[in-house]
CSV table of C-alpha atoms in Angstrom, one decimal:
chain,number,residue,atom,x,y,z
W,14,GLY,CA,93.9,111.5,92.4
W,15,ALA,CA,94.5,108.7,90.0
W,16,VAL,CA,90.1,107.5,90.2
W,17,VAL,CA,89.1,105.1,87.6
W,18,SER,CA,85.4,104.5,87.0
W,19,GLN,CA,82.9,102.1,85.5
W,20,HIS,CA,79.4,102.1,84.6
W,21,PRO,CA,77.7,100.5,85.1
W,22,SER,CA,78.3,98.5,88.4
W,23,TRP,CA,76.1,95.9,87.5
W,24,VAL,CA,74.0,95.2,84.8
W,25,ILE,CA,71.5,92.2,83.9
W,26,CYS,CA,70.6,91.6,80.4
W,27,LYS,CA,68.9,88.8,78.5
W,28,SER,CA,70.7,86.6,75.9
W,29,GLY,CA,71.0,87.8,72.8
W,30,THR,CA,71.3,91.8,73.6
W,31,SER,CA,74.3,93.8,73.6
W,32,VAL,CA,75.5,95.9,76.4
W,33,LYS,CA,78.0,98.7,76.9
W,34,ILE,CA,80.1,99.1,79.8
W,35,GLU,CA,82.3,102.1,80.3
W,36,CYS,CA,85.7,103.3,81.8
W,37,ARG,CA,86.3,106.7,82.5
W,38,SER,CA,89.9,108.1,83.9
W,39,LEU,CA,88.3,111.2,86.2
W,40,ASP,CA,91.6,113.1,87.1
W,41,PHE,CA,94.4,112.0,84.8
W,42,GLN,CA,94.6,111.2,80.8
W,43,ALA,CA,94.9,107.6,80.1
W,44,THR,CA,96.8,106.7,76.5
W,45,THR,CA,96.6,103.3,77.7
W,46,MET,CA,93.7,101.3,79.3
W,47,PHE,CA,93.1,97.7,79.7
W,48,TRP,CA,90.4,95.2,80.3
W,49,TYR,CA,90.3,92.4,82.3
W,50,ARG,CA,87.6,89.6,83.2
W,51,GLN,CA,87.1,87.9,86.2
W,52,PHE,CA,84.9,84.8,86.7
W,53,PRO,CA,84.4,83.6,90.8
W,54,LYS,CA,87.4,82.8,92.7
W,55,GLN,CA,89.9,83.2,89.6
W,56,SER,CA,92.3,85.4,89.0
W,57,LEU,CA,91.9,88.7,86.2
W,58,MET,CA,92.4,87.6,83.1
W,59,LEU,CA,93.4,90.3,80.6
W,60,MET,CA,90.8,90.3,77.3
W,61,ALA,CA,92.4,93.4,75.8
W,62,THR,CA,94.8,96.6,75.8
W,63,SER,CA,93.4,99.9,74.2
W,64,ASN,CA,95.3,102.4,72.6
W,65,GLU,CA,93.7,106.1,72.5
W,66,GLY,CA,92.7,106.7,68.7
W,67,SER,CA,93.7,103.0,67.5
W,68,LYS,CA,92.3,99.6,67.3
W,69,ALA,CA,92.5,97.4,70.6
W,70,THR,CA,94.4,94.5,70.5
W,71,TYR,CA,93.0,91.5,71.9
W,72,GLU,CA,94.4,88.5,74.0
W,73,GLN,CA,94.2,85.4,71.6
W,74,GLY,CA,91.2,83.3,72.6
W,75,VAL,CA,89.0,86.6,73.0
W,76,GLU,CA,86.7,87.5,70.0
W,77,LYS,CA,87.1,90.5,68.9
W,78,ASP,CA,83.8,91.0,66.8
W,79,LYS,CA,81.7,90.2,70.5
W,80,PHE,CA,83.9,92.1,72.3
W,81,LEU,CA,84.0,95.4,70.8
W,82,ILE,CA,86.3,98.0,72.3
W,83,ASN,CA,86.2,101.9,71.6
W,84,HIS,CA,88.7,104.4,73.1
W,85,ALA,CA,88.1,107.1,71.4
W,86,SER,CA,89.3,109.7,73.7
W,87,LEU,CA,91.7,110.0,76.8
W,88,THR,CA,89.3,109.6,79.7
W,89,LEU,CA,87.2,107.2,78.0
W,90,SER,CA,87.1,103.5,76.7
W,91,THR,CA,84.4,101.6,76.5
W,92,LEU,CA,83.9,97.9,76.4
W,93,THR,CA,80.5,96.2,74.2
W,94,VAL,CA,79.6,92.5,74.7
W,95,THR,CA,77.3,92.0,71.7
W,96,SER,CA,75.1,89.3,71.4
W,97,ALA,CA,75.4,88.2,75.1
W,98,HIS,CA,75.1,84.6,76.2
W,99,PRO,CA,75.2,83.4,79.5
W,100,GLU,CA,79.1,82.5,79.6
W,101,ASP,CA,79.6,85.6,79.2
W,102,SER,CA,78.6,86.5,82.9
W,103,SER,CA,81.2,87.8,84.5
W,104,PHE,CA,82.8,90.6,86.2
W,105,TYR,CA,84.4,93.3,84.2
W,106,ILE,CA,87.4,95.8,85.2
W,107,CYS,CA,89.5,98.1,83.1
W,108,SER,CA,92.4,99.6,84.6
W,109,ALA,CA,94.3,103.0,83.2
W,110,ARG,CA,97.7,103.7,82.8
W,111,ASP,CA,98.5,107.8,83.7
W,112,TYR,CA,100.9,108.7,80.5
W,113,ARG,CA,103.0,110.5,83.0
W,114,VAL,CA,103.7,107.5,85.5
W,115,SER,CA,105.1,104.7,83.0
W,116,TYR,CA,104.4,101.8,85.8
W,117,GLU,CA,101.2,102.4,87.5
W,118,GLN,CA,97.8,101.2,86.9
W,119,TYR,CA,94.9,102.2,88.1
W,120,PHE,CA,91.8,99.7,88.7
W,121,GLY,CA,88.2,100.4,88.3
W,122,PRO,CA,85.5,99.3,90.7
W,123,GLY,CA,84.4,96.5,88.1
W,124,THR,CA,81.0,95.8,86.2
W,125,ARG,CA,78.9,92.5,87.0
W,126,LEU,CA,77.4,91.5,84.3
W,127,THR,CA,75.1,88.9,84.4
W,128,VAL,CA,73.2,87.3,81.1
W,129,THR,CA,69.8,85.1,81.8
X,27,GLN,CA,107.0,83.0,80.4
X,28,GLN,CA,104.8,85.4,80.8
X,29,GLN,CA,103.6,83.2,83.6
X,30,VAL,CA,103.5,84.5,87.5
X,31,LYS,CA,102.7,81.6,90.1
X,32,GLN,CA,101.6,82.2,93.4
X,33,SER,CA,100.9,80.5,96.4
X,34,PRO,CA,100.0,79.6,98.7
X,35,GLN,CA,96.1,79.5,97.4
X,36,SER,CA,95.1,80.1,100.4
X,37,LEU,CA,96.0,81.0,104.0
X,38,ILE,CA,94.6,81.2,107.6
X,39,VAL,CA,96.7,83.3,110.1
X,40,GLN,CA,96.0,84.3,113.6
X,41,LYS,CA,95.0,88.2,114.4
X,42,GLY,CA,98.5,89.6,115.2
X,43,GLY,CA,100.3,87.3,112.9
X,44,ILE,CA,102.8,86.9,110.1
X,45,SER,CA,100.8,86.5,106.6
X,46,ILE,CA,103.5,85.8,103.9
X,47,ILE,CA,102.7,85.0,99.7
X,48,ASN,CA,105.2,84.4,97.4
X,49,CYS,CA,105.7,84.8,93.5
X,50,ALA,CA,107.6,83.9,91.4
X,51,TYR,CA,108.2,85.1,87.4
X,52,GLU,CA,109.9,83.9,85.0
X,53,ASN,CA,110.1,86.8,81.9
X,54,THR,CA,113.4,88.8,82.9
X,55,ALA,CA,112.2,91.8,80.9
X,56,PHE,CA,109.4,92.1,84.1
X,57,ASP,CA,110.4,95.5,85.9
X,58,TYR,CA,107.7,96.0,88.3
X,59,PHE,CA,106.2,93.7,90.6
X,60,PRO,CA,102.6,95.2,92.5
X,61,TRP,CA,100.5,93.7,94.9
X,62,TYR,CA,97.1,94.1,95.2
X,63,GLN,CA,94.2,93.6,97.2
X,64,GLN,CA,90.9,93.0,96.0
X,65,PHE,CA,87.8,92.6,98.3
X,66,PRO,CA,84.7,90.4,97.5
X,67,GLY,CA,82.6,92.6,94.1
X,68,LYS,CA,85.0,95.2,93.9
X,69,GLY,CA,88.3,95.7,91.8
X,70,PRO,CA,91.5,95.3,92.8
X,71,ALA,CA,93.1,98.0,94.7
X,72,LEU,CA,96.8,98.5,94.9
X,73,LEU,CA,98.9,97.7,98.1
X,74,ILE,CA,102.3,98.6,97.1
X,75,ALA,CA,104.8,97.9,94.1
X,76,ILE,CA,108.1,97.6,93.7
X,77,ARG,CA,111.1,97.6,91.3
X,78,PRO,CA,114.1,95.4,90.8
X,79,ASP,CA,116.5,97.9,91.9
X,80,VAL,CA,116.1,97.2,95.3
X,81,SER,CA,115.3,94.5,97.4
X,82,GLU,CA,112.9,95.1,99.9
X,83,LYS,CA,110.1,98.3,100.2
X,84,LYS,CA,108.1,98.5,103.1
X,85,GLU,CA,105.0,100.5,103.5
X,86,GLY,CA,103.2,100.6,106.8
X,87,ARG,CA,102.1,96.7,107.7
X,88,PHE,CA,103.2,95.6,104.3
X,89,THR,CA,106.4,94.7,103.1
X,90,ILE,CA,107.5,93.5,99.3
X,91,SER,CA,110.9,91.3,99.5
X,92,PHE,CA,112.6,91.0,96.3
X,93,ASN,CA,115.1,88.4,94.9
X,94,LYS,CA,116.4,89.4,91.4
X,95,SER,CA,118.8,86.6,91.2
X,96,ALA,CA,115.6,83.4,92.1
X,97,LYS,CA,113.1,85.8,90.5
X,98,GLN,CA,110.6,85.7,93.3
X,99,PHE,CA,109.3,88.3,95.4
X,100,SER,CA,106.8,88.0,98.3
X,101,LEU,CA,104.4,90.0,100.5
X,102,HIS,CA,104.4,90.2,104.0
X,103,ILE,CA,101.7,91.2,106.0
X,104,MET,CA,102.9,92.1,109.7
X,105,ASP,CA,100.6,92.4,112.6
X,106,SER,CA,97.6,91.0,110.1
X,107,GLN,CA,94.3,92.2,111.4
X,108,PRO,CA,90.6,90.7,110.4
X,109,GLY,CA,90.2,93.5,108.2
X,110,ASP,CA,93.2,92.6,106.0
X,111,SER,CA,90.8,89.3,104.9
X,112,ALA,CA,90.8,89.8,101.5
X,113,THR,CA,92.2,88.4,98.4
X,114,TYR,CA,95.9,89.3,97.4
X,115,PHE,CA,97.2,89.3,93.9
X,116,CYS,CA,100.6,89.5,92.7
X,117,ALA,CA,101.3,90.7,89.3
X,118,ALA,CA,104.3,91.8,87.2
X,119,ASN,CA,104.9,93.5,83.9
X,120,GLN,CA,107.5,95.8,81.4
X,121,ALA,CA,106.8,99.8,81.7
X,122,GLY,CA,103.4,100.4,80.0
X,123,THR,CA,102.8,97.0,79.2
X,124,ALA,CA,99.3,95.0,80.9
X,125,LEU,CA,99.9,93.2,84.2
X,126,ILE,CA,99.9,89.3,84.3
X,127,PHE,CA,98.5,88.4,87.7
X,128,GLY,CA,99.0,85.7,89.7
X,129,LYS,CA,96.3,83.3,90.3
X,130,GLY,CA,95.4,84.8,94.0
X,131,THR,CA,95.6,83.7,97.2
X,132,THR,CA,92.5,84.2,99.9
X,133,LEU,CA,93.7,85.2,103.2
X,134,SER,CA,91.6,84.6,106.6
X,135,VAL,CA,92.7,86.2,109.3
X,136,SER,CA,90.8,85.0,112.7
X,137,SER,CA,90.5,87.1,115.6
């Protein structure tokens, strides 16, 4: 149980285009999902916290107009990278919290974004 | 206050040896301390986690030691195997909030 999927697993896009990444909790309901970004050989950096039915809370330094987050249902959150640039190339990882279990968070497999 | 400091940055251990990774935190409100294992190109996978009401937790070859007064916790991997070669992250949070991650430790187990 407690599986989180991400789609796509990797994507290549041209500079200036937008890319949408989906994060789904497959066998549990997630009231809260988190989006992280990880650059090569670095740690996971929290980008935003997404609560179902409300606006996401962004970390300091993360552009909310560039990284659009929508959490429209208890099993799906999306991250849209708008007007992508090469510096947005990174590994994007989501995690989801099972509302029945306060502490456990389950991570998706990640999405590799390359902007050319 | 929100940082989790992890050491060492990299670690080389012989097969069968013990791998030890240490973390320290500052925020006394943290009450959940997990360790994650990550292979290249994959998302992090939960290895083992501890709450501050216990000082040690063991699952198979993996043990967390927790020292509340020192605000430190560590991961011990017994009988380390080449398949354990990965990056390990400690993390901490309060219930329901986002995890704060350490910088990671790259473990290499030589055969």
